Short mmCIF file of N, CA, C and O in Angstrom, two decimals:
data_model
loop_
_atom_site.label_atom_id
_atom_site.label_comp_id
_atom_site.label_asym_id
_atom_site.label_seq_id
_atom_site.Cartn_x
_atom_site.Cartn_y
_atom_site.Cartn_z
N MET A 477 42.00 -11.40 4.76
CA MET A 477 41.13 -11.12 3.62
C MET A 477 39.73 -11.63 3.96
O MET A 477 39.57 -12.70 4.53
N GLU A 478 38.74 -10.86 3.60
CA GLU A 478 37.37 -11.26 3.90
C GLU A 478 37.00 -12.50 3.09
O GLU A 478 37.46 -12.69 1.97
N ASN A 479 36.15 -13.34 3.66
CA ASN A 479 35.74 -14.57 2.98
C ASN A 479 35.04 -14.29 1.66
O ASN A 479 35.26 -15.01 0.68
N VAL A 480 34.23 -13.25 1.60
CA VAL A 480 33.49 -12.94 0.38
C VAL A 480 34.46 -12.56 -0.73
O VAL A 480 34.36 -13.04 -1.87
N LEU A 481 35.44 -11.72 -0.41
CA LEU A 481 36.43 -11.31 -1.40
C LEU A 481 37.25 -12.51 -1.86
O LEU A 481 37.49 -12.69 -3.06
N PHE A 482 37.65 -13.34 -0.91
CA PHE A 482 38.42 -14.54 -1.26
C PHE A 482 37.61 -15.45 -2.17
O PHE A 482 38.12 -15.97 -3.17
N ASP A 483 36.35 -15.65 -1.86
CA ASP A 483 35.49 -16.50 -2.69
C ASP A 483 35.34 -15.94 -4.10
O ASP A 483 35.34 -16.69 -5.08
N ASP A 484 35.21 -14.61 -4.22
CA ASP A 484 35.12 -13.97 -5.54
C ASP A 484 36.40 -14.19 -6.34
O ASP A 484 36.36 -14.50 -7.54
N LEU A 485 37.55 -14.02 -5.68
CA LEU A 485 38.82 -14.23 -6.37
C LEU A 485 39.00 -15.69 -6.79
O LEU A 485 39.45 -15.98 -7.91
N LEU A 486 38.62 -16.60 -5.94
CA LEU A 486 38.72 -18.02 -6.26
C LEU A 486 37.82 -18.37 -7.44
O LEU A 486 38.24 -19.08 -8.36
N GLN A 487 36.61 -17.85 -7.46
CA GLN A 487 35.69 -18.09 -8.57
C GLN A 487 36.25 -17.52 -9.87
O GLN A 487 36.17 -18.15 -10.92
N SER A 488 36.85 -16.34 -9.80
CA SER A 488 37.45 -15.72 -10.99
C SER A 488 38.58 -16.58 -11.53
O SER A 488 38.72 -16.75 -12.75
N LEU A 489 39.41 -17.12 -10.65
CA LEU A 489 40.50 -17.99 -11.10
C LEU A 489 39.98 -19.26 -11.75
O LEU A 489 40.53 -19.73 -12.76
N LYS A 490 38.92 -19.82 -11.20
CA LYS A 490 38.32 -21.02 -11.79
C LYS A 490 37.78 -20.72 -13.19
O LYS A 490 37.93 -21.51 -14.12
N GLU A 491 37.13 -19.56 -13.33
CA GLU A 491 36.60 -19.16 -14.64
C GLU A 491 37.73 -18.94 -15.64
O GLU A 491 37.65 -19.35 -16.80
N ALA A 492 38.81 -18.29 -15.19
CA ALA A 492 39.96 -18.04 -16.07
C ALA A 492 40.58 -19.34 -16.54
O ALA A 492 40.94 -19.49 -17.72
N LYS A 493 40.68 -20.30 -15.66
CA LYS A 493 41.24 -21.61 -16.02
C LYS A 493 40.34 -22.30 -17.05
O LYS A 493 40.83 -22.84 -18.05
N ALA A 494 39.05 -22.26 -16.84
CA ALA A 494 38.12 -22.90 -17.77
C ALA A 494 38.19 -22.23 -19.15
O ALA A 494 38.16 -22.91 -20.18
N ILE A 495 38.33 -20.92 -19.18
CA ILE A 495 38.44 -20.20 -20.45
C ILE A 495 39.74 -20.57 -21.15
O ILE A 495 39.76 -20.85 -22.35
N SER A 496 40.84 -20.60 -20.40
CA SER A 496 42.14 -20.91 -21.01
C SER A 496 42.20 -22.35 -21.52
O SER A 496 42.91 -22.65 -22.46
N GLU A 497 41.43 -23.23 -20.92
CA GLU A 497 41.40 -24.63 -21.36
C GLU A 497 40.35 -24.87 -22.44
O GLU A 497 40.19 -25.98 -22.92
N GLY A 498 39.62 -23.83 -22.82
CA GLY A 498 38.62 -23.96 -23.86
C GLY A 498 37.31 -24.59 -23.39
O GLY A 498 36.47 -24.97 -24.20
N LYS A 499 37.11 -24.67 -22.10
CA LYS A 499 35.90 -25.28 -21.54
C LYS A 499 34.79 -24.26 -21.34
O LYS A 499 33.65 -24.63 -21.06
N ALA A 500 35.12 -22.98 -21.45
CA ALA A 500 34.14 -21.90 -21.28
C ALA A 500 34.49 -20.76 -22.22
O ALA A 500 35.64 -20.61 -22.62
N GLU A 501 33.47 -19.98 -22.57
CA GLU A 501 33.66 -18.82 -23.43
C GLU A 501 33.93 -17.59 -22.57
O GLU A 501 33.36 -17.44 -21.49
N ALA A 502 34.79 -16.73 -23.06
CA ALA A 502 35.04 -15.47 -22.37
C ALA A 502 33.79 -14.60 -22.46
O ALA A 502 33.08 -14.62 -23.47
N SER A 503 33.53 -13.83 -21.42
CA SER A 503 32.33 -12.99 -21.42
C SER A 503 32.50 -11.79 -22.35
O SER A 503 31.52 -11.26 -22.86
N ARG A 504 33.75 -11.37 -22.58
CA ARG A 504 34.02 -10.25 -23.48
C ARG A 504 35.28 -10.54 -24.27
O ARG A 504 36.21 -11.16 -23.78
N ARG A 505 35.28 -10.05 -25.49
CA ARG A 505 36.48 -10.13 -26.33
C ARG A 505 36.68 -8.77 -26.97
O ARG A 505 35.73 -8.13 -27.39
N PHE A 506 37.92 -8.37 -27.06
CA PHE A 506 38.26 -7.10 -27.68
C PHE A 506 39.11 -7.36 -28.90
O PHE A 506 40.09 -8.10 -28.83
N GLN A 507 38.75 -6.76 -30.01
CA GLN A 507 39.52 -6.85 -31.22
C GLN A 507 40.23 -5.52 -31.44
O GLN A 507 39.58 -4.48 -31.49
N MET A 508 41.51 -5.56 -31.55
CA MET A 508 42.29 -4.36 -31.81
C MET A 508 42.78 -4.44 -33.24
O MET A 508 43.50 -5.37 -33.59
N SER A 509 42.33 -3.52 -34.05
CA SER A 509 42.80 -3.52 -35.43
C SER A 509 44.13 -2.77 -35.50
O SER A 509 44.27 -1.69 -34.93
N PRO A 510 45.11 -3.35 -36.18
CA PRO A 510 46.40 -2.69 -36.26
C PRO A 510 46.32 -1.41 -37.06
O PRO A 510 45.54 -1.29 -38.00
N THR A 511 47.12 -0.44 -36.68
CA THR A 511 47.16 0.84 -37.38
C THR A 511 47.83 0.66 -38.73
O THR A 511 48.86 0.00 -38.83
N ASP A 512 47.25 1.21 -39.75
CA ASP A 512 47.84 1.18 -41.08
C ASP A 512 48.87 2.31 -41.14
O ASP A 512 48.54 3.46 -41.45
N VAL A 513 50.10 1.97 -40.82
CA VAL A 513 51.16 2.97 -40.70
C VAL A 513 51.39 3.71 -42.01
O VAL A 513 51.54 4.93 -42.03
N LYS A 514 51.37 2.99 -43.11
CA LYS A 514 51.58 3.62 -44.41
C LYS A 514 50.49 4.65 -44.70
O LYS A 514 50.76 5.75 -45.18
N ALA A 515 49.25 4.31 -44.37
CA ALA A 515 48.13 5.24 -44.60
C ALA A 515 48.29 6.49 -43.74
O ALA A 515 48.01 7.61 -44.20
N VAL A 516 48.74 6.33 -42.50
CA VAL A 516 48.95 7.48 -41.62
C VAL A 516 50.04 8.37 -42.20
O VAL A 516 49.90 9.59 -42.27
N ARG A 517 51.13 7.75 -42.63
CA ARG A 517 52.25 8.51 -43.21
C ARG A 517 51.81 9.27 -44.46
O ARG A 517 52.10 10.45 -44.62
N GLU A 518 51.07 8.58 -45.32
CA GLU A 518 50.61 9.22 -46.55
C GLU A 518 49.58 10.31 -46.26
O GLU A 518 49.52 11.31 -46.98
N GLN A 519 48.79 10.13 -45.22
CA GLN A 519 47.78 11.13 -44.83
C GLN A 519 48.44 12.47 -44.51
O GLN A 519 47.89 13.52 -44.83
N ILE A 520 49.61 12.41 -43.87
CA ILE A 520 50.26 13.66 -43.51
C ILE A 520 51.30 14.09 -44.54
O ILE A 520 51.91 15.14 -44.40
N GLY A 521 51.49 13.27 -45.57
CA GLY A 521 52.32 13.68 -46.69
C GLY A 521 53.82 13.69 -46.45
O GLY A 521 54.52 14.55 -46.99
N LEU A 522 54.30 12.74 -45.67
CA LEU A 522 55.74 12.66 -45.42
C LEU A 522 56.34 11.45 -46.11
O LEU A 522 55.67 10.42 -46.29
N SER A 523 57.62 11.55 -46.46
CA SER A 523 58.35 10.41 -47.00
C SER A 523 58.65 9.44 -45.86
O SER A 523 58.48 9.78 -44.67
N GLN A 524 59.11 8.25 -46.21
CA GLN A 524 59.45 7.29 -45.16
C GLN A 524 60.54 7.83 -44.25
O GLN A 524 60.44 7.70 -43.03
N SER A 525 61.56 8.44 -44.83
CA SER A 525 62.66 8.94 -43.98
C SER A 525 62.19 10.08 -43.08
O SER A 525 62.58 10.15 -41.90
N GLU A 526 61.34 10.95 -43.60
CA GLU A 526 60.82 12.06 -42.78
C GLU A 526 59.95 11.53 -41.64
O GLU A 526 60.05 11.98 -40.49
N PHE A 527 59.11 10.56 -41.97
CA PHE A 527 58.20 10.02 -40.96
C PHE A 527 58.97 9.22 -39.92
O PHE A 527 58.66 9.27 -38.73
N ALA A 528 59.99 8.49 -40.35
CA ALA A 528 60.82 7.73 -39.40
C ALA A 528 61.50 8.69 -38.43
O ALA A 528 61.56 8.42 -37.22
N LYS A 529 62.01 9.81 -38.92
CA LYS A 529 62.63 10.81 -38.03
C LYS A 529 61.61 11.38 -37.06
O LYS A 529 61.89 11.57 -35.88
N LEU A 530 60.41 11.67 -37.57
CA LEU A 530 59.34 12.20 -36.73
C LEU A 530 59.00 11.23 -35.60
O LEU A 530 58.83 11.63 -34.45
N MET A 531 58.91 9.94 -35.94
CA MET A 531 58.56 8.91 -34.96
C MET A 531 59.76 8.49 -34.10
O MET A 531 59.60 7.74 -33.15
N ARG A 532 60.94 8.96 -34.49
CA ARG A 532 62.19 8.61 -33.80
C ARG A 532 62.45 7.10 -33.83
O ARG A 532 62.80 6.49 -32.81
N VAL A 533 62.26 6.52 -35.03
CA VAL A 533 62.58 5.11 -35.27
C VAL A 533 63.44 5.03 -36.52
O VAL A 533 63.50 5.96 -37.31
N SER A 534 64.07 3.88 -36.70
CA SER A 534 64.86 3.71 -37.92
C SER A 534 63.93 3.52 -39.11
O SER A 534 62.77 3.12 -38.97
N ILE A 535 64.46 3.81 -40.28
CA ILE A 535 63.66 3.64 -41.50
C ILE A 535 63.30 2.17 -41.70
O ILE A 535 62.23 1.84 -42.18
N LYS A 536 64.19 1.26 -41.29
CA LYS A 536 63.92 -0.19 -41.39
C LYS A 536 62.72 -0.57 -40.51
O LYS A 536 61.88 -1.36 -40.91
N THR A 537 62.66 0.01 -39.32
CA THR A 537 61.53 -0.26 -38.43
C THR A 537 60.24 0.22 -39.07
O THR A 537 59.24 -0.50 -39.09
N LEU A 538 60.28 1.43 -39.62
CA LEU A 538 59.10 1.96 -40.29
C LEU A 538 58.68 1.07 -41.46
O LEU A 538 57.50 0.77 -41.63
N GLN A 539 59.64 0.62 -42.25
CA GLN A 539 59.33 -0.26 -43.38
C GLN A 539 58.73 -1.58 -42.90
O GLN A 539 57.79 -2.10 -43.52
N ASN A 540 59.23 -2.11 -41.81
CA ASN A 540 58.66 -3.34 -41.25
C ASN A 540 57.21 -3.13 -40.82
O ASN A 540 56.36 -4.00 -41.00
N TRP A 541 56.92 -1.96 -40.24
CA TRP A 541 55.55 -1.65 -39.85
C TRP A 541 54.66 -1.54 -41.09
O TRP A 541 53.56 -2.09 -41.11
N GLU A 542 55.15 -0.83 -42.09
CA GLU A 542 54.34 -0.61 -43.29
C GLU A 542 54.08 -1.90 -44.06
O GLU A 542 53.05 -2.04 -44.70
N GLN A 543 55.03 -2.83 -44.00
CA GLN A 543 54.87 -4.09 -44.72
C GLN A 543 54.30 -5.19 -43.83
O GLN A 543 54.28 -6.35 -44.20
N HIS A 544 53.84 -4.80 -42.64
CA HIS A 544 53.16 -5.69 -41.69
C HIS A 544 54.02 -6.87 -41.24
O HIS A 544 53.49 -7.93 -40.88
N ARG A 545 55.32 -6.70 -41.27
CA ARG A 545 56.21 -7.73 -40.72
C ARG A 545 56.31 -7.57 -39.21
O ARG A 545 56.58 -8.53 -38.50
N ARG A 546 56.10 -6.35 -38.73
CA ARG A 546 56.09 -6.05 -37.31
C ARG A 546 54.98 -5.04 -37.06
O ARG A 546 54.53 -4.37 -37.98
N SER A 547 54.59 -4.92 -35.81
CA SER A 547 53.56 -3.94 -35.44
C SER A 547 54.11 -3.00 -34.38
O SER A 547 54.80 -3.46 -33.47
N PRO A 548 53.80 -1.72 -34.50
CA PRO A 548 54.24 -0.79 -33.46
C PRO A 548 53.56 -1.12 -32.13
O PRO A 548 52.39 -1.52 -32.11
N THR A 549 54.31 -0.95 -31.06
CA THR A 549 53.77 -1.22 -29.73
C THR A 549 54.07 -0.04 -28.82
O THR A 549 54.85 0.84 -29.15
N GLY A 550 53.45 -0.05 -27.68
CA GLY A 550 53.73 0.92 -26.63
C GLY A 550 53.59 2.37 -27.09
O GLY A 550 52.62 2.74 -27.76
N PRO A 551 54.58 3.20 -26.75
CA PRO A 551 54.52 4.62 -27.09
C PRO A 551 54.41 4.88 -28.59
O PRO A 551 53.74 5.82 -29.00
N ALA A 552 55.06 4.05 -29.40
CA ALA A 552 54.98 4.25 -30.86
C ALA A 552 53.54 4.06 -31.35
O ALA A 552 53.05 4.82 -32.17
N ALA A 553 52.86 3.05 -30.84
CA ALA A 553 51.48 2.80 -31.23
C ALA A 553 50.58 3.95 -30.78
O ALA A 553 49.69 4.38 -31.51
N ALA A 554 50.83 4.44 -29.58
CA ALA A 554 50.05 5.57 -29.06
C ALA A 554 50.28 6.82 -29.90
O ALA A 554 49.33 7.53 -30.25
N LEU A 555 51.54 7.08 -30.25
CA LEU A 555 51.85 8.25 -31.05
C LEU A 555 51.22 8.14 -32.44
O LEU A 555 50.69 9.12 -32.96
N LEU A 556 51.24 6.97 -33.02
CA LEU A 556 50.60 6.77 -34.33
C LEU A 556 49.10 7.05 -34.26
O LEU A 556 48.53 7.64 -35.17
N LYS A 557 48.48 6.64 -33.17
CA LYS A 557 47.06 6.90 -32.99
C LYS A 557 46.80 8.40 -32.92
O LYS A 557 45.85 8.92 -33.53
N ILE A 558 47.65 9.11 -32.20
CA ILE A 558 47.51 10.56 -32.08
C ILE A 558 47.71 11.23 -33.43
O ILE A 558 46.94 12.10 -33.83
N VAL A 559 48.75 10.81 -34.16
CA VAL A 559 49.03 11.40 -35.47
C VAL A 559 47.87 11.14 -36.42
O VAL A 559 47.49 12.01 -37.19
N SER A 560 47.30 9.94 -36.37
CA SER A 560 46.19 9.63 -37.29
C SER A 560 44.91 10.37 -36.91
O SER A 560 44.12 10.73 -37.78
N THR A 561 44.71 10.63 -35.62
CA THR A 561 43.48 11.28 -35.16
C THR A 561 43.56 12.80 -35.26
O THR A 561 42.60 13.44 -35.68
N ALA A 562 44.70 13.36 -34.88
CA ALA A 562 44.86 14.82 -34.88
C ALA A 562 46.20 15.19 -35.49
O ALA A 562 47.11 15.64 -34.79
N PRO A 563 46.35 14.99 -36.81
CA PRO A 563 47.66 15.21 -37.43
C PRO A 563 48.18 16.64 -37.28
O PRO A 563 49.38 16.83 -37.09
N ASP A 564 47.32 17.64 -37.37
CA ASP A 564 47.76 19.03 -37.26
C ASP A 564 48.43 19.30 -35.91
O ASP A 564 49.53 19.85 -35.83
N ILE A 565 47.76 18.88 -34.87
CA ILE A 565 48.28 19.11 -33.52
C ILE A 565 49.53 18.29 -33.28
O ILE A 565 50.51 18.78 -32.71
N ALA A 566 49.52 17.03 -33.71
CA ALA A 566 50.67 16.16 -33.51
C ALA A 566 51.90 16.71 -34.22
O ALA A 566 52.99 16.79 -33.62
N LEU A 567 51.75 17.09 -35.48
CA LEU A 567 52.89 17.62 -36.24
C LEU A 567 53.40 18.91 -35.63
O LEU A 567 54.61 19.12 -35.52
N LYS A 568 52.50 19.78 -35.22
CA LYS A 568 52.90 21.04 -34.60
C LYS A 568 53.68 20.77 -33.31
O LYS A 568 54.71 21.39 -33.07
N SER A 569 53.20 19.84 -32.53
CA SER A 569 53.86 19.51 -31.26
C SER A 569 55.22 18.85 -31.49
O SER A 569 56.18 19.15 -30.78
N LEU A 570 55.29 17.96 -32.45
CA LEU A 570 56.53 17.22 -32.67
C LEU A 570 57.60 18.06 -33.37
O LEU A 570 58.79 17.78 -33.23
N HIS A 571 57.21 19.06 -34.12
CA HIS A 571 58.19 19.89 -34.83
C HIS A 571 58.70 21.06 -34.00
O HIS A 571 59.66 21.70 -34.37
N SER A 572 58.05 21.34 -32.89
CA SER A 572 58.48 22.51 -32.09
C SER A 572 59.52 22.13 -31.06
O SER A 572 59.85 21.05 -30.83
#
């Protein structure tokens, strides 16, 4: 490994350690707002059972999302984003 690359990696690790210990501020922070699952469901006009079937999750999972006891992750979160952004296309694709 080149010395310059190694020095850059070492400096990055030192910065990460300082940030994790609270000795330095992160240069960037990202805030991800959770998707309002109930609002998305109501936007497209489906019941909980219909929306749970569409999302291929149990109704209990959907209720946990809607009541903010749990948050959708991974593919479910991505699909919710698509449904909220382009409901016509998402519904057409998922029903065919």
